[in-house]
PDB file of C-alpha atoms and ligand atoms in Angstrom:
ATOM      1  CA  UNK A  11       0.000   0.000   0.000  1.00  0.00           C
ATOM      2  CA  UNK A  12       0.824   3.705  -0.715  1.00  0.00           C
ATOM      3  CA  UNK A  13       2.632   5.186   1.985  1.00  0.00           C
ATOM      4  CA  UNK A  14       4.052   8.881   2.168  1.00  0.00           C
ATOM      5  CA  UNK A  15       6.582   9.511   4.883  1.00  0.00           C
ATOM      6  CA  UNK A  16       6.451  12.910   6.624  1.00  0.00           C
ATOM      7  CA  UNK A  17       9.065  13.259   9.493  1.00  0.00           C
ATOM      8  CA  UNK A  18       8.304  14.180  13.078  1.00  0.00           C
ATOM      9  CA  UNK A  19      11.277  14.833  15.190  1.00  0.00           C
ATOM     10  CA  UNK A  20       9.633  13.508  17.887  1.00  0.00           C
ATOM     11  CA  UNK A  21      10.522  10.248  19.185  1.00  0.00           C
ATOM     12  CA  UNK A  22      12.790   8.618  22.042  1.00  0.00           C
ATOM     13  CA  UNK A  23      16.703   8.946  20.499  1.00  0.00           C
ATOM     14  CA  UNK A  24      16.883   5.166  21.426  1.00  0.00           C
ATOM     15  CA  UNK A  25      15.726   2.599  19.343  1.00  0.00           C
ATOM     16  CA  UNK A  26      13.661  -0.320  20.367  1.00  0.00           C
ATOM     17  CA  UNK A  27      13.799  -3.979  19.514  1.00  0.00           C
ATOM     18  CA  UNK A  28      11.160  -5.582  17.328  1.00  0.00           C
ATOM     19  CA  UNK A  29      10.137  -7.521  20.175  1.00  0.00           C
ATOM     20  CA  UNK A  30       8.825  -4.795  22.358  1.00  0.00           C
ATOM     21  CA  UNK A  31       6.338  -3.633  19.850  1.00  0.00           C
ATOM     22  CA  UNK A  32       3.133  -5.709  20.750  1.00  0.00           C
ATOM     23  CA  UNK A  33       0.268  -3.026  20.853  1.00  0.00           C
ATOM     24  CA  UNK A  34      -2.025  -0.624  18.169  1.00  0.00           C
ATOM     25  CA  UNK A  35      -3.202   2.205  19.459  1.00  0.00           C
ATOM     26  CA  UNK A  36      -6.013   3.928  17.903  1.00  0.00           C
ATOM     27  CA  UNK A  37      -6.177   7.375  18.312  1.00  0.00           C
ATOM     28  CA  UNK A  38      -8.470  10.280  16.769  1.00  0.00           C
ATOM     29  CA  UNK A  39      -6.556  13.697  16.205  1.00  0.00           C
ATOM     30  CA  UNK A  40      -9.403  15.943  17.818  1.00  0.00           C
ATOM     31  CA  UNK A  41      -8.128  18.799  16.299  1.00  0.00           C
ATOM     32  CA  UNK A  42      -9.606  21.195  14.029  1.00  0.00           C
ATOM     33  CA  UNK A  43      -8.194  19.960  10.100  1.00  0.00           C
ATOM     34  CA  UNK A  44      -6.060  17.612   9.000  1.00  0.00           C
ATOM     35  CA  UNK A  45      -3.267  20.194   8.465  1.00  0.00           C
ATOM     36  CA  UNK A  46      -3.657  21.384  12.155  1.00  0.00           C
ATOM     37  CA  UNK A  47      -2.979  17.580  12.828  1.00  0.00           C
ATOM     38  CA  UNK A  48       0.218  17.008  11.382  1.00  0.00           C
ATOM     39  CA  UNK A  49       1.883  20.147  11.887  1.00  0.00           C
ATOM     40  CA  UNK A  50       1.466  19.766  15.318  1.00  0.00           C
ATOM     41  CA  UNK A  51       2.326  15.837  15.270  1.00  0.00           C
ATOM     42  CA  UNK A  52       5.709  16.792  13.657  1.00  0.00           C
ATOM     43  CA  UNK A  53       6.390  19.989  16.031  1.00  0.00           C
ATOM     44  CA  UNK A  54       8.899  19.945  18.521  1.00  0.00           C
ATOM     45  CA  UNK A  55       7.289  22.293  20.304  1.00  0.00           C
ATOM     46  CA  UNK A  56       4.637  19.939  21.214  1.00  0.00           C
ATOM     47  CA  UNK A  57       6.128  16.851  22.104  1.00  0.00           C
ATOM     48  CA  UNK A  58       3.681  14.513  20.536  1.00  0.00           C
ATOM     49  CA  UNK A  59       3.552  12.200  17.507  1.00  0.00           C
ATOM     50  CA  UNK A  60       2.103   9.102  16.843  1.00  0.00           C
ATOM     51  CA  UNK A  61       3.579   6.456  13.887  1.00  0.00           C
ATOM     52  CA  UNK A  62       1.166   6.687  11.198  1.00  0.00           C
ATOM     53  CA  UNK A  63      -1.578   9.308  10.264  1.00  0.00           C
ATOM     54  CA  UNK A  64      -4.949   8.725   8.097  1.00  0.00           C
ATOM     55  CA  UNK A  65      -6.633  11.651   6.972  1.00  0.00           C
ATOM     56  CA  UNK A  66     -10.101  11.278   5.666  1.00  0.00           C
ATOM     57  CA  UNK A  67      -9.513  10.336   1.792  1.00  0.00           C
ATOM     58  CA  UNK A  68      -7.675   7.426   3.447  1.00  0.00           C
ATOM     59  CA  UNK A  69      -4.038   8.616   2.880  1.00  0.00           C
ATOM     60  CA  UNK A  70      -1.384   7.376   4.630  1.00  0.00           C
ATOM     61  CA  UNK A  71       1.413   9.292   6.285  1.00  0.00           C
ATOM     62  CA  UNK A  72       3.953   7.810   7.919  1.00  0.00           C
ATOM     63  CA  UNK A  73       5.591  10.420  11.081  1.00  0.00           C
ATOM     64  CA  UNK A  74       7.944   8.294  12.641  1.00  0.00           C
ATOM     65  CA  UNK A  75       9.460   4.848  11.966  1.00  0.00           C
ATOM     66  CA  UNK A  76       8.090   1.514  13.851  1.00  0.00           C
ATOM     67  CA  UNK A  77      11.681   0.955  15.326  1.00  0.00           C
ATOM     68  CA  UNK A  78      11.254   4.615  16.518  1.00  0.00           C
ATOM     69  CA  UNK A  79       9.098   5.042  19.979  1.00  0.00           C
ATOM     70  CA  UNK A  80       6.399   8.106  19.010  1.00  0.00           C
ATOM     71  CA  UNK A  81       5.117   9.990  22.074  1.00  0.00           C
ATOM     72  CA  UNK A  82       1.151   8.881  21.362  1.00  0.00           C
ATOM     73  CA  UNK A  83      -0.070   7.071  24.685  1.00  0.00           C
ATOM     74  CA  UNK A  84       1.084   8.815  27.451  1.00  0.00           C
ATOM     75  CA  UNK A  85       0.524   7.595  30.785  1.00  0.00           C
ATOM     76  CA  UNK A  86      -1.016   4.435  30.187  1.00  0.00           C
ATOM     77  CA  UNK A  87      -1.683   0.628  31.113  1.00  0.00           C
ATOM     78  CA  UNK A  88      -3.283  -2.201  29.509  1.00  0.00           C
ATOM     79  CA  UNK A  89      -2.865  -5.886  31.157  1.00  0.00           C
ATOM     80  CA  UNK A  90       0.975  -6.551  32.080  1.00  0.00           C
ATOM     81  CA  UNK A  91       2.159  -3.153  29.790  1.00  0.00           C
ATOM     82  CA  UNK A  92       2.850   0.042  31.444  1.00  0.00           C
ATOM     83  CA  UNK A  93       3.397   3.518  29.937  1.00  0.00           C
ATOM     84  CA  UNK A  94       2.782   1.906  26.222  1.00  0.00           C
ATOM     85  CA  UNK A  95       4.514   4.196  24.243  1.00  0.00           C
ATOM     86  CA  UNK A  96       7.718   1.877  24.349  1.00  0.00           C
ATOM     87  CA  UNK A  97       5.485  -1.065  23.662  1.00  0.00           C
ATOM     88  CA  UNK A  98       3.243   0.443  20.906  1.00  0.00           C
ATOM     89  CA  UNK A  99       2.288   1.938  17.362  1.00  0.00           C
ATOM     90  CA  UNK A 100       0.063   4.639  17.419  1.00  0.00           C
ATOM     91  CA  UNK A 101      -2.415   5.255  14.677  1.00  0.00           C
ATOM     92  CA  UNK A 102      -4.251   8.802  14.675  1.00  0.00           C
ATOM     93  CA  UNK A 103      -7.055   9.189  12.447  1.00  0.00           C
ATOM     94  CA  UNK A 104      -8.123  12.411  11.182  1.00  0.00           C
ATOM     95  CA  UNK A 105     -11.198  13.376  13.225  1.00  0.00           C
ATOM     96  CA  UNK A 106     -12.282  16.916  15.167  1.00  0.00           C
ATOM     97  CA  UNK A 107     -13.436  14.650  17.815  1.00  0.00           C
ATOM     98  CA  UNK A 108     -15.338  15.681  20.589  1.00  0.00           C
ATOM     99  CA  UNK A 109     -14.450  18.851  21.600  1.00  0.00           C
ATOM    100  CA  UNK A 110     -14.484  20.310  17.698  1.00  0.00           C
ATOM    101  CA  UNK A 111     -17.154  18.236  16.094  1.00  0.00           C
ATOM    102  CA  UNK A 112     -16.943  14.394  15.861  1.00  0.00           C
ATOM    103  CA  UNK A 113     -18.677  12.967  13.114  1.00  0.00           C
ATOM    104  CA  UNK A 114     -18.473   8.810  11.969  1.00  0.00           C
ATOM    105  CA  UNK A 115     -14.877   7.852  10.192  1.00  0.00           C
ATOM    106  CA  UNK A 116     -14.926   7.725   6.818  1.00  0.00           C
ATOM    107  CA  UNK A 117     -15.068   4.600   4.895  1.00  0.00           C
ATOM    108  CA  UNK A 118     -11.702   4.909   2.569  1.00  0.00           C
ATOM    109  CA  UNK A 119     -10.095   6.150   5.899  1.00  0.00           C
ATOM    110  CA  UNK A 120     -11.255   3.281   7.862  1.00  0.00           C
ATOM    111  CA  UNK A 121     -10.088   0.601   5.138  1.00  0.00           C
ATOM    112  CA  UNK A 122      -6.354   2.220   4.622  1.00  0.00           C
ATOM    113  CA  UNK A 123      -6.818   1.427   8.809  1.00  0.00           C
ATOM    114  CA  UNK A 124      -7.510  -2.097   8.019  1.00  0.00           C
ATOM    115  CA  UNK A 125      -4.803  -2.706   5.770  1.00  0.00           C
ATOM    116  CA  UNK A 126      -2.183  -0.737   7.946  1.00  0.00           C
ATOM    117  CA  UNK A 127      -3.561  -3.239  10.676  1.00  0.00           C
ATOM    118  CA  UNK A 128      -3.419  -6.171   8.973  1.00  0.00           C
ATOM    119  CA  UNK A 129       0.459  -5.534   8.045  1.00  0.00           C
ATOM    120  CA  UNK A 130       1.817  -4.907  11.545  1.00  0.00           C
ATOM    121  CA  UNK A 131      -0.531  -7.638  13.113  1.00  0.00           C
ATOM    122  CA  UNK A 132       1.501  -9.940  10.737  1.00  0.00           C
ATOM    123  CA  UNK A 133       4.847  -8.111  11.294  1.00  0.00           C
ATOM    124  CA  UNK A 134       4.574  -8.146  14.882  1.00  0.00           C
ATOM    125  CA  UNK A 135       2.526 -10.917  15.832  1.00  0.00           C
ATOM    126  CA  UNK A 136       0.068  -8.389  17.602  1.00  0.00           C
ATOM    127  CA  UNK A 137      -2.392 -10.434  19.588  1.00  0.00           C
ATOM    128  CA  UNK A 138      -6.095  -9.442  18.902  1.00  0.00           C
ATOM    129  CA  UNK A 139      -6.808  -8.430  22.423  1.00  0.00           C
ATOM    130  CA  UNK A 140      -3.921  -5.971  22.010  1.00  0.00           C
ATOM    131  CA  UNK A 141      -5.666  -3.517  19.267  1.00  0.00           C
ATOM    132  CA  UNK A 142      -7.114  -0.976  21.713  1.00  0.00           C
ATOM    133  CA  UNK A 143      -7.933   2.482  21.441  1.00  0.00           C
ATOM    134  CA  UNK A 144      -6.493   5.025  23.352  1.00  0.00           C
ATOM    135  CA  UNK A 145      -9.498   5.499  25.665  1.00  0.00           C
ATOM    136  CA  UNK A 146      -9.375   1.581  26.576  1.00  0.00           C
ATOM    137  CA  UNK A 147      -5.410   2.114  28.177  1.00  0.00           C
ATOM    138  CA  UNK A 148      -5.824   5.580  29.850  1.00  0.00           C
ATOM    139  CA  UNK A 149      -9.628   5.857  30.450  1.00  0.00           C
ATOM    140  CA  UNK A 150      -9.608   8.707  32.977  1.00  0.00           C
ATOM    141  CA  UNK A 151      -7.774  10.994  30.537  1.00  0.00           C
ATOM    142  CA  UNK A 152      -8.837   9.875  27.258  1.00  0.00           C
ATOM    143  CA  UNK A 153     -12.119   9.153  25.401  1.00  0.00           C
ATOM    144  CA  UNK A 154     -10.667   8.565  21.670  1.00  0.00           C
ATOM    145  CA  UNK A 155     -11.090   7.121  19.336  1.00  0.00           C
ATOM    146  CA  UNK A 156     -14.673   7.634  20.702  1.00  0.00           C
ATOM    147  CA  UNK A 157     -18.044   5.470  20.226  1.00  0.00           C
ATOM    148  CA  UNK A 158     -18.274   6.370  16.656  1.00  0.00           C
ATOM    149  CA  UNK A 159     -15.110   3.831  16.134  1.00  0.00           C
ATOM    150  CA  UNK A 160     -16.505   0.373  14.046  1.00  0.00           C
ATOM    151  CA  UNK A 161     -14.691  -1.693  16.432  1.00  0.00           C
ATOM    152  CA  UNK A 162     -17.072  -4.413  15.382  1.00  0.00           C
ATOM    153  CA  UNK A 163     -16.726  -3.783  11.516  1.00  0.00           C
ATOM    154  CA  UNK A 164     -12.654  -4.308  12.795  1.00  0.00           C
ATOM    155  CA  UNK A 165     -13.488  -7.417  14.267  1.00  0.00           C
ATOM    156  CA  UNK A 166     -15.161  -8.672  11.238  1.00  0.00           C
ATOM    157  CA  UNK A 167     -11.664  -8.666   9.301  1.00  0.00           C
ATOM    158  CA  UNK A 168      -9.546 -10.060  12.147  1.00  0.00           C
ATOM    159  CA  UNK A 169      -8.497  -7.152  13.810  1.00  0.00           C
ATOM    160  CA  UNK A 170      -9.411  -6.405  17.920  1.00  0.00           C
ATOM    161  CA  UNK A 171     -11.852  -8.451  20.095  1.00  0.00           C
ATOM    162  CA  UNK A 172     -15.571  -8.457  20.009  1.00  0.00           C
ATOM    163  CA  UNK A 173     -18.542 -10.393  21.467  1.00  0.00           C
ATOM    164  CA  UNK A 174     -20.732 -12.919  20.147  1.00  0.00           C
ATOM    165  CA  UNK A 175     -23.865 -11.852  20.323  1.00  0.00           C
ATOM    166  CA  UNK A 176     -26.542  -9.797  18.189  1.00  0.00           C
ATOM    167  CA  UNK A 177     -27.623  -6.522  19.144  1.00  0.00           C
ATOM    168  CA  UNK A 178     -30.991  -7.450  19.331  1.00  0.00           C
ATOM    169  CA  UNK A 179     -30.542 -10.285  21.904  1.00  0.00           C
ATOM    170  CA  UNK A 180     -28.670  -7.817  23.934  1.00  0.00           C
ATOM    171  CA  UNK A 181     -31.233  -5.054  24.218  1.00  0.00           C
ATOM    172  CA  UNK A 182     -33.181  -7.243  26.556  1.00  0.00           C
ATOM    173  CA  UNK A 183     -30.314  -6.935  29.732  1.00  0.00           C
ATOM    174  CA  UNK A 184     -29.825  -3.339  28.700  1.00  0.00           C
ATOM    175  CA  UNK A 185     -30.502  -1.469  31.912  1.00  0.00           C
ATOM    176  CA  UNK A 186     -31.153  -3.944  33.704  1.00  0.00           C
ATOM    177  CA  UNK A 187     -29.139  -3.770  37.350  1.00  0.00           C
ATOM    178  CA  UNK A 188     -27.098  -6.685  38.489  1.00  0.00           C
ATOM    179  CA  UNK A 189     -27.775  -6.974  42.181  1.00  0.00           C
ATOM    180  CA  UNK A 190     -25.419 -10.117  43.206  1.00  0.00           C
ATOM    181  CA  UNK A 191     -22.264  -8.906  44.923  1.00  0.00           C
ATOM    182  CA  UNK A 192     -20.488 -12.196  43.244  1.00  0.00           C
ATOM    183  CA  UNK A 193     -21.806 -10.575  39.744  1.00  0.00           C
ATOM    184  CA  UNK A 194     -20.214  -7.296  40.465  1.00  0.00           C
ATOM    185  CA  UNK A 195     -17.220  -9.182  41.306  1.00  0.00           C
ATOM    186  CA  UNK A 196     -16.995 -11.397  38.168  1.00  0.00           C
ATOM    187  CA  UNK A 197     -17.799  -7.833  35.549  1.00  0.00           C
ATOM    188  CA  UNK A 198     -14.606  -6.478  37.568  1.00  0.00           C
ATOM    189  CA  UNK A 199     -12.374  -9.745  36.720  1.00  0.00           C
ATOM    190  CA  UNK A 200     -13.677  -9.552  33.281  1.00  0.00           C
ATOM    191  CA  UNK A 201     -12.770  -6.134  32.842  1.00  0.00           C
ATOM    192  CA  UNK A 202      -9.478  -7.120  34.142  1.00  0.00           C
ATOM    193  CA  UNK A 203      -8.608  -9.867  32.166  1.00  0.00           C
ATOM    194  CA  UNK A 204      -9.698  -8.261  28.991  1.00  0.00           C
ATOM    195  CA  UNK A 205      -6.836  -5.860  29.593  1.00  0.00           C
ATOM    196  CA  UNK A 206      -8.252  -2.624  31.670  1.00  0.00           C
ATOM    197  CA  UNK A 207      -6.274  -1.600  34.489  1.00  0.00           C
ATOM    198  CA  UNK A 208      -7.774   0.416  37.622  1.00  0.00           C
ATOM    199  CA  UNK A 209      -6.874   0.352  41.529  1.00  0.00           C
ATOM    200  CA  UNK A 210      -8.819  -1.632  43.448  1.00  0.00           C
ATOM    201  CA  UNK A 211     -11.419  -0.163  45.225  1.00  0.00           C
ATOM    202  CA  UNK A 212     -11.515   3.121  43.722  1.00  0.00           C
ATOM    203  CA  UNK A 213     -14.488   4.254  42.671  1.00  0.00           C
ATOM    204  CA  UNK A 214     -13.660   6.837  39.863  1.00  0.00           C
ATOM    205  CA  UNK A 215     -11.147   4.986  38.570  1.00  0.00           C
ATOM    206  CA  UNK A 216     -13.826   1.890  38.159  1.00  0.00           C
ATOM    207  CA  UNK A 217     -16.657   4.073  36.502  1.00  0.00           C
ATOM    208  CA  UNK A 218     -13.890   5.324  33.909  1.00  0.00           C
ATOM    209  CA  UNK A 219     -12.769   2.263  32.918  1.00  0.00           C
ATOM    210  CA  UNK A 220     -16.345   0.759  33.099  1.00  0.00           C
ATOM    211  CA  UNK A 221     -16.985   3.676  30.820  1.00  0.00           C
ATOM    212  CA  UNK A 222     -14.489   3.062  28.253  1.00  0.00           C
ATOM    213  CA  UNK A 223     -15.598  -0.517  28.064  1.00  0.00           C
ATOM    214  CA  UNK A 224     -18.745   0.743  27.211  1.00  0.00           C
ATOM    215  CA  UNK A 225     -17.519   3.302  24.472  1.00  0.00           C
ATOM    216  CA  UNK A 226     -15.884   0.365  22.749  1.00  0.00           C
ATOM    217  CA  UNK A 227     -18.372  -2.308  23.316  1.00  0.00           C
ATOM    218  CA  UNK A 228     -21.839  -1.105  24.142  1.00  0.00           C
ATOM    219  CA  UNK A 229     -21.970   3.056  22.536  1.00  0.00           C
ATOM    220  CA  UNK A 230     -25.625   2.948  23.039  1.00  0.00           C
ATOM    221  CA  UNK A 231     -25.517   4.013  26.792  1.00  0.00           C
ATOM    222  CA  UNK A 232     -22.206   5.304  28.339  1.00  0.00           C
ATOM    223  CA  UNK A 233     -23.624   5.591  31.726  1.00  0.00           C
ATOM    224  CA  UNK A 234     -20.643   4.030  34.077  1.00  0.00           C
ATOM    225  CA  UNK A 235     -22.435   1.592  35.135  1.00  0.00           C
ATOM    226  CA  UNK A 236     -22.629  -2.062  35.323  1.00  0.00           C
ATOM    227  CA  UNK A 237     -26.231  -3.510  33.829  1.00  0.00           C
ATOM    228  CA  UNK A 238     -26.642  -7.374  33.185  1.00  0.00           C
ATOM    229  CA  UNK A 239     -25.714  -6.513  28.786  1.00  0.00           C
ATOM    230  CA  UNK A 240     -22.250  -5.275  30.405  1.00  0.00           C
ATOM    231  CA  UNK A 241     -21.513  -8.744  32.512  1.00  0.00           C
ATOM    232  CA  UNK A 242     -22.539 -10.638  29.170  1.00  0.00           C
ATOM    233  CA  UNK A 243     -20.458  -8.873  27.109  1.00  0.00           C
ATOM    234  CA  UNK A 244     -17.203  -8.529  29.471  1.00  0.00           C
ATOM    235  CA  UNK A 245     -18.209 -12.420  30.115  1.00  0.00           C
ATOM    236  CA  UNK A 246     -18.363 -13.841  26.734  1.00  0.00           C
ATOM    237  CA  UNK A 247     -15.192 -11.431  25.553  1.00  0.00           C
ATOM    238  CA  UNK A 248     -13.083 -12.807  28.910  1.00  0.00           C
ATOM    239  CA  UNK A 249     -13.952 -16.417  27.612  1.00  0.00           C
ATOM    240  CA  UNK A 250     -12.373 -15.812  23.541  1.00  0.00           C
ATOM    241  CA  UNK A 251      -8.875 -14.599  25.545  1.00  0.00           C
TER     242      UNK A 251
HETATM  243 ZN1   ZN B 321      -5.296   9.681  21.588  1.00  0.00          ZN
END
């Protein structure tokens, strides 16, 4: 595939091995045009960058090499990884996002995702619970690449996690309140062994991550909290890993 390389200085000056790159990150730019995005991506001044950049025709830039670790995640955590930018790529996708007017990805930009995707999943051997967005590995900061993301047009062609079950059948539990302590308990391991990370026993930390779940998995309500459609979900995704 077509690739045009457009360098941003920033990046760690030490390289990393091939074997610490076992995450995608999906990220949307939130900013106000495309240009706005990659000037700033490729300004020192700003101290951010991510690997590869899709604007909304589905062009492909490419702002800093794989080998190279881009400054996309921040503070972060998803299952045993900490502080992913050493262990990632970072894709942004051209979107205003929430703050300037998010509106649904854009078909070519979504398939130049899929191919980009499919290459470093081969390359690296990414494991398909290791595509994540960056809301799903720093949920109290971040809510991109928002609930607009087809994570479940993704899964279709092999690329991130998804449940098993029609929307329809799901409807019925929406809403409905799980009482049982022990079910409480089991949405929590779930969540956990799916990959989010959160303190125990902290309540905002919880409802963030509970939230980001739901951005990804269930963007009809985003309510923070835990109804019997979240437990199936988190319990039939926990069970594919
Ligand atoms: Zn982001």
């Amino acid at each position: 595939m077509k690739i045009s390389n457009y360098f941003s200085p920033n990046f760690d000056k030490k390289k990393r091995s091939i074997d610490s790159i076992r995450i995608i990150v999906i990220h949307y730019t939130g900013m106000q045009s495309e240009r706005v995005s990659i000037s700033r991506l490729c300004d020192p001044k700003f101290k951010v960058s991510s690997h590869f950049l899709i604007n909304q025709k589905g062009k492909v830039y490419r702002l800093v090499k794989d080998r190279q670790v881009a400054w996309h995640a921040g503070k972060s955590c998803w299952g045993k990884y900490r502080q992913l930018n050493k262990n990632s790529i970072g894709i942004e996708l051209v979107n205003k996002g929430h703050r300037f007017g998010y509106t649904n990805f854009k078909k070519e930009q979504i398939s130049s995702l899929i191919k980009i995707c499919k290459i470093l999943i081969k390359k690296y051997k990414i494991k398909m619970r290791n595509v994540v967005g960056h809301s799903d590995i720093s949920p109290t900061r971040k809510i991109d690449p928002g609930e607009k993301f087809p994570w479940k047009f993704l899964a279709k062609k092999n690329i991130g996690i998804w449940h098993s079950f029609s929307n329809n059948y799901l409807k019925k539990f929406r809403k409905i309140k799980i009482s049982k302590q022990k079910d409480k308990i089991r949405f929590v391991q779930n969540l956990k062994k799916i990959g989010y990370c959160f303190p125990a026993n902290n309540k905002f930390f919880l409802i963030k991550a509970i939230r980001s779940f739901q951005r990804r998995y269930r963007s009809e309500l985003l309510n923070g909290i835990v109804d019997k459609e979240c437990l199936a979900i988190a319990e039939n995704l926990s069970k594919k890993l």
